[in-house]
Short mmCIF file of C-alpha atoms in Angstrom, two decimals:
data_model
loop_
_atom_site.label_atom_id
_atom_site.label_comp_id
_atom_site.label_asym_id
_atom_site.label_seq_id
_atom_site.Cartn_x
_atom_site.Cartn_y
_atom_site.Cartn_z
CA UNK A 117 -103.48 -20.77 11.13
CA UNK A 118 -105.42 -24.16 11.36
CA UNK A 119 -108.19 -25.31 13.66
CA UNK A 120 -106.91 -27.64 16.61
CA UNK A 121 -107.96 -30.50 15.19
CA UNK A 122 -110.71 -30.81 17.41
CA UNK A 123 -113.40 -30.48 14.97
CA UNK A 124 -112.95 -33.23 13.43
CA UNK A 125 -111.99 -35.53 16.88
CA UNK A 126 -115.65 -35.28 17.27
CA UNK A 127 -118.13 -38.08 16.72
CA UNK A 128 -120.68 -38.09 14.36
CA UNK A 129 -123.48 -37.54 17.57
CA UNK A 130 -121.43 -34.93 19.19
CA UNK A 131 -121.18 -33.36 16.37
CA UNK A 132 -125.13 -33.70 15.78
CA UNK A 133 -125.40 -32.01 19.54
CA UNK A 134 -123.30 -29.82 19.38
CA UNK A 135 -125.72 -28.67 15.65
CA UNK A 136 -128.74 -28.92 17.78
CA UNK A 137 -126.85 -26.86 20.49
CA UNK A 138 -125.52 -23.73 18.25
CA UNK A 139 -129.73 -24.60 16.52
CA UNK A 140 -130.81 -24.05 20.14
CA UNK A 141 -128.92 -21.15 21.11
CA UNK A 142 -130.27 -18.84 17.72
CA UNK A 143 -134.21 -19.69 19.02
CA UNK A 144 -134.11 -19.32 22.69
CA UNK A 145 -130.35 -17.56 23.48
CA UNK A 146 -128.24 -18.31 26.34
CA UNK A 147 -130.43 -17.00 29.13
CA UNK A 148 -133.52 -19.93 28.14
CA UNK A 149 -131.01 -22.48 27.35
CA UNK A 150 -132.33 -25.51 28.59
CA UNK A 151 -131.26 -29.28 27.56
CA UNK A 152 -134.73 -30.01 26.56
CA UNK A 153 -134.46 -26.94 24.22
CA UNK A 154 -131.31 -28.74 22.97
CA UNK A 155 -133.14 -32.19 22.88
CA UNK A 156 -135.74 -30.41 21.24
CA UNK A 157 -133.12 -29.44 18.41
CA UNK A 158 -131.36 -33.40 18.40
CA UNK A 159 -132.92 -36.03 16.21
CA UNK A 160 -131.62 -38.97 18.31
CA UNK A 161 -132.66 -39.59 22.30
CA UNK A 162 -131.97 -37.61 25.23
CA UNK A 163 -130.27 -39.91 26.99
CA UNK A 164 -127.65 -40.20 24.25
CA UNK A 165 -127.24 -36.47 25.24
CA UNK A 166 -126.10 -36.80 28.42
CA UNK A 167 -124.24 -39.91 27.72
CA UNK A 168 -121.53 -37.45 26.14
CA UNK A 169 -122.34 -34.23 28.15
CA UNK A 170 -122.50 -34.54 31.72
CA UNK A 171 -124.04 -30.91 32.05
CA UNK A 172 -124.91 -28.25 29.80
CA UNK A 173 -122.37 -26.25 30.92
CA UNK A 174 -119.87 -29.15 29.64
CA UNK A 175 -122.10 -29.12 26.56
CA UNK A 176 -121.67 -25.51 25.82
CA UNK A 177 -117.81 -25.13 26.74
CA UNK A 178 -117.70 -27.44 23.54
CA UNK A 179 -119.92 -25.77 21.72
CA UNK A 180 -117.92 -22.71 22.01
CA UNK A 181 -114.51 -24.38 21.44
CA UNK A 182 -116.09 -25.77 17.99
CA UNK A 183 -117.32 -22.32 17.56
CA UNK A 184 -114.38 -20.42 18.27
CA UNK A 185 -112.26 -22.85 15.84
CA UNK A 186 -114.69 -22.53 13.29
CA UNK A 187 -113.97 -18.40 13.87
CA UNK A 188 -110.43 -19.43 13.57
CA UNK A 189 -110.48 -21.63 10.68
CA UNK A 190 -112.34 -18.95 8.70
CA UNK A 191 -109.79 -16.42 9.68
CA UNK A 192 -107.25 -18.50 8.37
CA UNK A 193 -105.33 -16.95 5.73
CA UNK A 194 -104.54 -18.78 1.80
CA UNK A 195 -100.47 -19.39 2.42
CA UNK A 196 -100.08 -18.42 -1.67
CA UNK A 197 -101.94 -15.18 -1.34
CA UNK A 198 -100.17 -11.95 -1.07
CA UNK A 199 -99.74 -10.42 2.34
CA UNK A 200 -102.68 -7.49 1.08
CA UNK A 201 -105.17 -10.49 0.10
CA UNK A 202 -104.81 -11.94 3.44
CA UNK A 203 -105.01 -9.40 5.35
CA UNK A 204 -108.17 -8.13 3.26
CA UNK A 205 -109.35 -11.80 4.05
CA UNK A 206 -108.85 -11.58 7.80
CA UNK A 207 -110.21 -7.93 8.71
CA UNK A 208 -113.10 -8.99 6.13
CA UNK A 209 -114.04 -11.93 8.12
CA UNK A 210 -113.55 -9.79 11.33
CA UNK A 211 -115.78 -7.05 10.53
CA UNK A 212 -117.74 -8.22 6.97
CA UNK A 213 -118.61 -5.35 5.33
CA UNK A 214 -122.07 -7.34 4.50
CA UNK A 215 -123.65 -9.90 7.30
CA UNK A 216 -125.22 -12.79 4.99
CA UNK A 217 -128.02 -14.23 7.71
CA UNK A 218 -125.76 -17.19 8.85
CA UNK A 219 -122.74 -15.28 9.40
CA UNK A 220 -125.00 -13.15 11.54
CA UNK A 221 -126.14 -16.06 13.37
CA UNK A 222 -123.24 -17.64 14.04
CA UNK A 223 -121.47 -14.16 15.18
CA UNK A 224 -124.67 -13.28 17.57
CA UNK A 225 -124.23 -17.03 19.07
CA UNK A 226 -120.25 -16.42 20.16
CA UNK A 227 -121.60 -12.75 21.62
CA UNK A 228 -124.11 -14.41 23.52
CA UNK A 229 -121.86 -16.76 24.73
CA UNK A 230 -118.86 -14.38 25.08
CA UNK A 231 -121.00 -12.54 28.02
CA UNK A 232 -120.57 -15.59 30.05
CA UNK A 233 -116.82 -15.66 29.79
CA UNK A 234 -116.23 -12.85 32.28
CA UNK A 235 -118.06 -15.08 35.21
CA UNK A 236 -116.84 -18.38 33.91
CA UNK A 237 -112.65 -19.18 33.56
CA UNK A 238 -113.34 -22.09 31.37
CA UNK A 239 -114.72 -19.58 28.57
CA UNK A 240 -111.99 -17.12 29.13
CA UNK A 241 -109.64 -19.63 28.37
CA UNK A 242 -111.74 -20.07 25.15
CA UNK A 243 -111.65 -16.75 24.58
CA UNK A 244 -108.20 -16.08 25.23
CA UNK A 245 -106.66 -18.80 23.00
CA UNK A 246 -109.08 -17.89 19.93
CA UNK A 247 -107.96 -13.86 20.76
CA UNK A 248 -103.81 -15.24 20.67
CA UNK A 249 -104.87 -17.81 17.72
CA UNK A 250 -105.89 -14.42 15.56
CA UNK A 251 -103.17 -12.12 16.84
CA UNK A 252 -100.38 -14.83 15.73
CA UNK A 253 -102.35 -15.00 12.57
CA UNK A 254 -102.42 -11.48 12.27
CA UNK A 255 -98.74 -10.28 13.29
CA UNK A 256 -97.67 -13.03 10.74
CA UNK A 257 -99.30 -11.34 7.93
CA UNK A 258 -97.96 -8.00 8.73
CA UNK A 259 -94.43 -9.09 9.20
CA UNK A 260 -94.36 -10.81 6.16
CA UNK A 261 -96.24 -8.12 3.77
CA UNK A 262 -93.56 -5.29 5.56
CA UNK A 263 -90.90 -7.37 4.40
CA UNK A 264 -92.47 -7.98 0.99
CA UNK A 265 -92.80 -3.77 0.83
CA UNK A 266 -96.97 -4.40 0.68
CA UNK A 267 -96.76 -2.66 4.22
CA UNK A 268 -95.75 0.32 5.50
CA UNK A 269 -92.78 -0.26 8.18
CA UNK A 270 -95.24 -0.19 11.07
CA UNK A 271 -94.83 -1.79 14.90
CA UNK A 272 -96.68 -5.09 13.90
CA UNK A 273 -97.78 -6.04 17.57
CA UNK A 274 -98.97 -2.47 18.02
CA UNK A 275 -100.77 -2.54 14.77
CA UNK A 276 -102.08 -6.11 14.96
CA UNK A 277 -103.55 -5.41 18.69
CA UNK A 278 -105.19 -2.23 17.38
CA UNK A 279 -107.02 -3.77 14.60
CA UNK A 280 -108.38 -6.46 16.86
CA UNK A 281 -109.85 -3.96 19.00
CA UNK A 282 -110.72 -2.41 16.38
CA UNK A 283 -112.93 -5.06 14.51
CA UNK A 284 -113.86 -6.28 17.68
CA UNK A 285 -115.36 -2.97 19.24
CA UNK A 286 -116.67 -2.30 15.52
CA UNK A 287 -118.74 -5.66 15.45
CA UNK A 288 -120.11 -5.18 19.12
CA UNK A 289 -121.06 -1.85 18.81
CA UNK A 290 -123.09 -2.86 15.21
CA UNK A 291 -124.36 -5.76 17.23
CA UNK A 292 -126.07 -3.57 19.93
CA UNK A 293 -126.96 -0.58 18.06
CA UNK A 294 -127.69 -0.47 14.66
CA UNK A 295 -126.37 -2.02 11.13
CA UNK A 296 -125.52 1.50 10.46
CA UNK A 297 -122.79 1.60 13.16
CA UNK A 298 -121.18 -1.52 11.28
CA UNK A 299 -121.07 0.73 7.81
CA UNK A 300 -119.28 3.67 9.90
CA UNK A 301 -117.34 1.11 11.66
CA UNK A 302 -115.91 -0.72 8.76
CA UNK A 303 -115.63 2.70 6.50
CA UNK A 304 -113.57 3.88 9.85
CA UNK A 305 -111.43 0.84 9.13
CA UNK A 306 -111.33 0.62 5.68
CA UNK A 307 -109.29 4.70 6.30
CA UNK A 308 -107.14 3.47 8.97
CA UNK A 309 -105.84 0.55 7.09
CA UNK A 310 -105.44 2.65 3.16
CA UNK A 311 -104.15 5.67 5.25
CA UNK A 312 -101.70 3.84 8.19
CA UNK A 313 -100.54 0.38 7.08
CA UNK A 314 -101.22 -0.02 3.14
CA UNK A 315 -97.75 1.44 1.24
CA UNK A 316 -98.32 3.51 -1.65
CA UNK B 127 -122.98 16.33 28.05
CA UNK B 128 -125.33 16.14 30.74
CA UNK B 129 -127.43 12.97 31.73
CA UNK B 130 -130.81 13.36 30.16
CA UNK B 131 -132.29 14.20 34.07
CA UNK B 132 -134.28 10.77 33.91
CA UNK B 133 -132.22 9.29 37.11
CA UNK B 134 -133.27 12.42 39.04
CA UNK B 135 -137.55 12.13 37.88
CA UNK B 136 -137.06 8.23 39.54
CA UNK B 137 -139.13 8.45 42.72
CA UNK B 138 -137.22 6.84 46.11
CA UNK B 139 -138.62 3.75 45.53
CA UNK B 140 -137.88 3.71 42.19
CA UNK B 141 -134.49 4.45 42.62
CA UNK B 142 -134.31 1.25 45.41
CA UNK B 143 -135.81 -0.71 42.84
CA UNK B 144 -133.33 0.02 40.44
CA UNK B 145 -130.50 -0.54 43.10
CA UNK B 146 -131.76 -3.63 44.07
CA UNK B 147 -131.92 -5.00 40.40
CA UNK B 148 -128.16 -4.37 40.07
CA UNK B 149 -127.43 -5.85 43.15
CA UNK B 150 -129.03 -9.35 41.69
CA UNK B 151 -127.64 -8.72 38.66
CA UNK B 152 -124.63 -8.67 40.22
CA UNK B 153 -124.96 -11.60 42.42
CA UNK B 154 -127.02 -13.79 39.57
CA UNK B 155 -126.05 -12.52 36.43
CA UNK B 156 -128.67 -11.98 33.92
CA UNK B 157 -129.35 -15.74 33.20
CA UNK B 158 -130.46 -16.77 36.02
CA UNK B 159 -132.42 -13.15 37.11
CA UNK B 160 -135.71 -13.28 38.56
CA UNK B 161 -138.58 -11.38 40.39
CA UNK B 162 -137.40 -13.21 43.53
CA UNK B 163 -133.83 -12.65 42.97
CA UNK B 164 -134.57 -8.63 43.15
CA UNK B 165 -136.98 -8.88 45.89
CA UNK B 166 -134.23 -10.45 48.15
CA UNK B 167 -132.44 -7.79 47.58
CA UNK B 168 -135.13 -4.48 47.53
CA UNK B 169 -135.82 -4.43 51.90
CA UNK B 170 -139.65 -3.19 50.57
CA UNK B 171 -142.55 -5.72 49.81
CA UNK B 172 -142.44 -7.34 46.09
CA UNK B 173 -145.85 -6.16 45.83
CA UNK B 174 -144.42 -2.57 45.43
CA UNK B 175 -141.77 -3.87 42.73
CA UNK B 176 -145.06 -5.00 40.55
CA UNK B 177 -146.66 -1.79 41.51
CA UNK B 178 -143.81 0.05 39.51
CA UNK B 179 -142.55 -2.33 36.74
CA UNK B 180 -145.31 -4.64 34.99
CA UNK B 181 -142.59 -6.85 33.89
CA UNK B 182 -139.09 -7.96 34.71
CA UNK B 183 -137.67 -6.85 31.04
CA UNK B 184 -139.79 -3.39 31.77
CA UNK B 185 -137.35 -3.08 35.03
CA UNK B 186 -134.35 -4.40 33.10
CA UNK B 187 -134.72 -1.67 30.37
CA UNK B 188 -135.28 0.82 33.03
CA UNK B 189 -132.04 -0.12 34.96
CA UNK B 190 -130.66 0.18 31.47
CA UNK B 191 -131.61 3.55 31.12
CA UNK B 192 -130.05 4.63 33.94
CA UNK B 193 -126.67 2.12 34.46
CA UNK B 194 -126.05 4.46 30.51
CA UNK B 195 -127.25 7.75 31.78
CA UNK B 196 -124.24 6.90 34.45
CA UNK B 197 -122.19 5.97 31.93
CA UNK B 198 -122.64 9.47 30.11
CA UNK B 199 -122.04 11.13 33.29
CA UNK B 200 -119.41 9.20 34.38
CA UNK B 201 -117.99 10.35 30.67
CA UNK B 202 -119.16 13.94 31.40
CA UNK B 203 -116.09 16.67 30.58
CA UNK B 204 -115.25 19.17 33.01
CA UNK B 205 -116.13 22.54 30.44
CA UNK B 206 -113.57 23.86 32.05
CA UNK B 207 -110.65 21.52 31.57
CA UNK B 208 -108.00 21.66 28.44
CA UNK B 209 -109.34 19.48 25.61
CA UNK B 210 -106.57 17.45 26.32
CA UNK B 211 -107.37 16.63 29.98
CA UNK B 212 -110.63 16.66 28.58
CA UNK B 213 -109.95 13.42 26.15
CA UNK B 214 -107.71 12.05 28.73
CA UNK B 215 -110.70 11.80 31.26
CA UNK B 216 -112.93 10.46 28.48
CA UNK B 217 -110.88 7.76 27.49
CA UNK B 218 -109.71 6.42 30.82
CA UNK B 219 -113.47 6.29 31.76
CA UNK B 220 -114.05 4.08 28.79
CA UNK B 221 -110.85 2.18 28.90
CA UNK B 222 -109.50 2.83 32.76
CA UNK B 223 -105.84 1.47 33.20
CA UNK B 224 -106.63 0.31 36.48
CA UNK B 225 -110.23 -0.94 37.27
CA UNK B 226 -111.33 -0.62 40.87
CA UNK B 227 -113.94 -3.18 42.06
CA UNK B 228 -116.84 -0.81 41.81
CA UNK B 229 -116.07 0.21 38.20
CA UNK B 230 -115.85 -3.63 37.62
CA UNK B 231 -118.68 -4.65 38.62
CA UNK B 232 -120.54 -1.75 37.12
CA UNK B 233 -118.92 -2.65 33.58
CA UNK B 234 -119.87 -6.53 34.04
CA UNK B 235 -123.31 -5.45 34.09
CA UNK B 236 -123.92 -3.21 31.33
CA UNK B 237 -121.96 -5.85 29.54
CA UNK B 238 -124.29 -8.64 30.19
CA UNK B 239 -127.51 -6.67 29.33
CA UNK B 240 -125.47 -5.88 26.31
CA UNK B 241 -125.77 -9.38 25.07
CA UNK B 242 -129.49 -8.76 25.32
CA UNK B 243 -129.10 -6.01 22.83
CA UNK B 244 -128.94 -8.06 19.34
CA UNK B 245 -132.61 -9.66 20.35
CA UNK B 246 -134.20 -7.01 22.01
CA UNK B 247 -135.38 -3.34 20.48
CA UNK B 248 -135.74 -1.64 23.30
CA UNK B 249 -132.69 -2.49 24.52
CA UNK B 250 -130.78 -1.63 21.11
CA UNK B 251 -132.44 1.73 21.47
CA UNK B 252 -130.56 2.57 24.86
CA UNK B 253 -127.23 1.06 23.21
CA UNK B 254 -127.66 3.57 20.28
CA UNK B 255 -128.21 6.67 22.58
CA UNK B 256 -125.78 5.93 24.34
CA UNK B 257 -122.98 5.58 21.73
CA UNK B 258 -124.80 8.61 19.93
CA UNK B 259 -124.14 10.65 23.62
CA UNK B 260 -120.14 9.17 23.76
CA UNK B 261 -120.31 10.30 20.03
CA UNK B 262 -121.42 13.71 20.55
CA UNK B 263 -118.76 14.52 23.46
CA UNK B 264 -115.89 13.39 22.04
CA UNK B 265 -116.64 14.81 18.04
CA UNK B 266 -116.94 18.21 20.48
CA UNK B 267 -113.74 17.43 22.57
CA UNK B 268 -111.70 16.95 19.45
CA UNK B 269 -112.95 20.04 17.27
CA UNK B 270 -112.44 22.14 19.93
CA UNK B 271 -109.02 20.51 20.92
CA UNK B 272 -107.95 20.92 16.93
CA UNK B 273 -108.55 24.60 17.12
CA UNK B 274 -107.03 25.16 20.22
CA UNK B 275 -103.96 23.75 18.50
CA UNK B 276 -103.87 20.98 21.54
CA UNK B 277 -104.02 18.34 18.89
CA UNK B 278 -103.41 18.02 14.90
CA UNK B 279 -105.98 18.41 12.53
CA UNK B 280 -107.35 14.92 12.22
CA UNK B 281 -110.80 14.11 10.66
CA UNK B 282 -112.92 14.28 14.25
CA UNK B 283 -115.81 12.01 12.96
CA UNK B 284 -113.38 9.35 12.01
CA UNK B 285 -111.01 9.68 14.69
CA UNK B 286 -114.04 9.61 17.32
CA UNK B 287 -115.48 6.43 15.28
CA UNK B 288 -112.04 4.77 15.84
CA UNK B 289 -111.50 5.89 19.28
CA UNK B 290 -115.04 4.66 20.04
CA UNK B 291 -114.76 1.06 18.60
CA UNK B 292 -111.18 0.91 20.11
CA UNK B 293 -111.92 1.44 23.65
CA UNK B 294 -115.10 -1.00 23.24
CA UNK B 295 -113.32 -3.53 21.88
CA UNK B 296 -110.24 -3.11 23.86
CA UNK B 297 -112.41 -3.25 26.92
CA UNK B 298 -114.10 -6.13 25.60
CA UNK B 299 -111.03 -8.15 25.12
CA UNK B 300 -110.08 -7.69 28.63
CA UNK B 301 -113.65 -8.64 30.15
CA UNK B 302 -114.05 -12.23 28.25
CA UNK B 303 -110.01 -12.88 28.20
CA UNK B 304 -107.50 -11.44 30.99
CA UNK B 305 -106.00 -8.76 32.74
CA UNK B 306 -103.43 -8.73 30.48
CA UNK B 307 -104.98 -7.98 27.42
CA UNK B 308 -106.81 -4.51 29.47
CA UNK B 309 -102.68 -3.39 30.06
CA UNK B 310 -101.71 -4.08 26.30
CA UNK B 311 -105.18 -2.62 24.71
CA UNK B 312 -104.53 0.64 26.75
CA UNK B 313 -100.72 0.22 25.82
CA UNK B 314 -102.16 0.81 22.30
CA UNK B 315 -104.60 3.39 22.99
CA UNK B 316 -101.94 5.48 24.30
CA UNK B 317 -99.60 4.80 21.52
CA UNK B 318 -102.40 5.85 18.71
CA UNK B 319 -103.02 8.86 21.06
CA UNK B 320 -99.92 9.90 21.00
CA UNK B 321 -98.32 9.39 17.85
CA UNK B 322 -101.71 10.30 16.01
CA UNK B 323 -103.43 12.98 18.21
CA UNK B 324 -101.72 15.37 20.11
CA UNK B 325 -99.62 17.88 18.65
CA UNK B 326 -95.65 18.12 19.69
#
């Protein structure tokens, strides 16, 4: 699975706002977001600010499509690995079993954001293509590494929309608790995975 | 489980307060909250909000505290139900397959002041008890549902852990994406129950 192509559509200053907005989201979060706070962040003028962005709610609905293909892009899986590397890869990058600091940044930016989505259709829609973008990604692994024999002959749309819940109910509940919950979480995962899915 | 009692010690105009603050919440969301935003909605003076809450993220954490001692109640098991009814009522509270408007709204806001949690302590701290409480009922739920013979003898830490992080995230999902993907995450939750859990 590849990004949309949008990243790199992007000029060079939107791509220097959109920096200063993801910079500005990790110091103040969503709820003191302000385009000064943004400006703040932007080495260039203000004005050329909203020359591209006519609000910041425009502003952040790109933010989050750059972040969500970023997500995407780093989910993506190495076409020559085996079906068990990728899907290693993918659950890896969906629930790291260690959170280097930027990972952690960047993941606590798309939650802040992500509480938005349910009063805001133009995030679901966000939300919803990244969630399909993984679960193709996803199903395609486990079809292919069932045929290859690396799998177990499981339901792979049953399995792949388990594991997203998974990871993604795993990460949250880290994110609001404790990095203790992420161990259990991903140790919880790690079982499920060697026990259901992996063949012998 | 019981609720700890705290909702009960609030005094009347406590409780208003607290009623009022979801109603803005509600209306405003948590981004654009204020004092003001409550007062419109508490029919006392605003000089009795201050009287009671110092600050507005003193309220919030105290609307917290009771929106998850809800929660926990809402989870509550009837002690003298089958474990099976018992899990059945526990999971449809956390992941209902139909979601009236109250329930909705209710959801919405413990998910927004979730997206507090990652920056704010205190607010961690109520996520953690909370998940420690959900925790606690269902490890109990599935021990005694193992010797009862009502379901097989899984691992109840790990299958609680999974069941946990699979509702959240399942619920998630359906919050910040569609309708849709509420009907195929408790499509899954029922299959793992199922095939997994309950004993022929």
């Amino acid at each position: 699975m590849a990004a949309d192509g949008d990243v790199d559509q992007r000029s060079e200053t939107q791509r220097a706002i959109v920096e200063a907005t993801y910079a500005a989201l990790q110091t103040h979060g969503y709820a003191d977001l302000t385009i000064q706070t943004i400006a703040d962040e932007f080495e260039k003028s203000k004005s050329l600010l909203y020359y591209h962005y006519d609000t910041k709610d425009g502003l952040l609905i790109d933010v989050l499509k750059d972040g969500l293909d970023r997500f995407a892009t780093r989910n993506a899986v190495d076409p020559d690995a085996t079906p068990r590397e990728q899907l290693e890869t993918f659950l890896d990058r969906s629930l790291p079993a260690t959170l280097d600091d930027e990972t952690r940044a960047f993941r606590l930016t798309i939650f802040e954001l992500r509480s938005q989505a349910p009063m805001n259709e133009a995030y679901r829609e966000q939300f919803a293509r990244a969630d399909r973008l993984l679960y193709e990604t996803l199903v395609e692994i486990l079809e292919r590494g069932i045929e290859t024999g690396d799998f177990r002959d499981v339901d792979p749309a049953y399995t792949t929309d388990l594991l997203l819940s998974l990871t993604d109910g795993g990460m949250t509940r880290h994110l609001v608790t404790s990095d203790d919950a992420r161990v259990a979480a991903r140790d919880t995962l790690d079982t499920y995975v060697e026990s259901t899915l992996l063949a012998d």
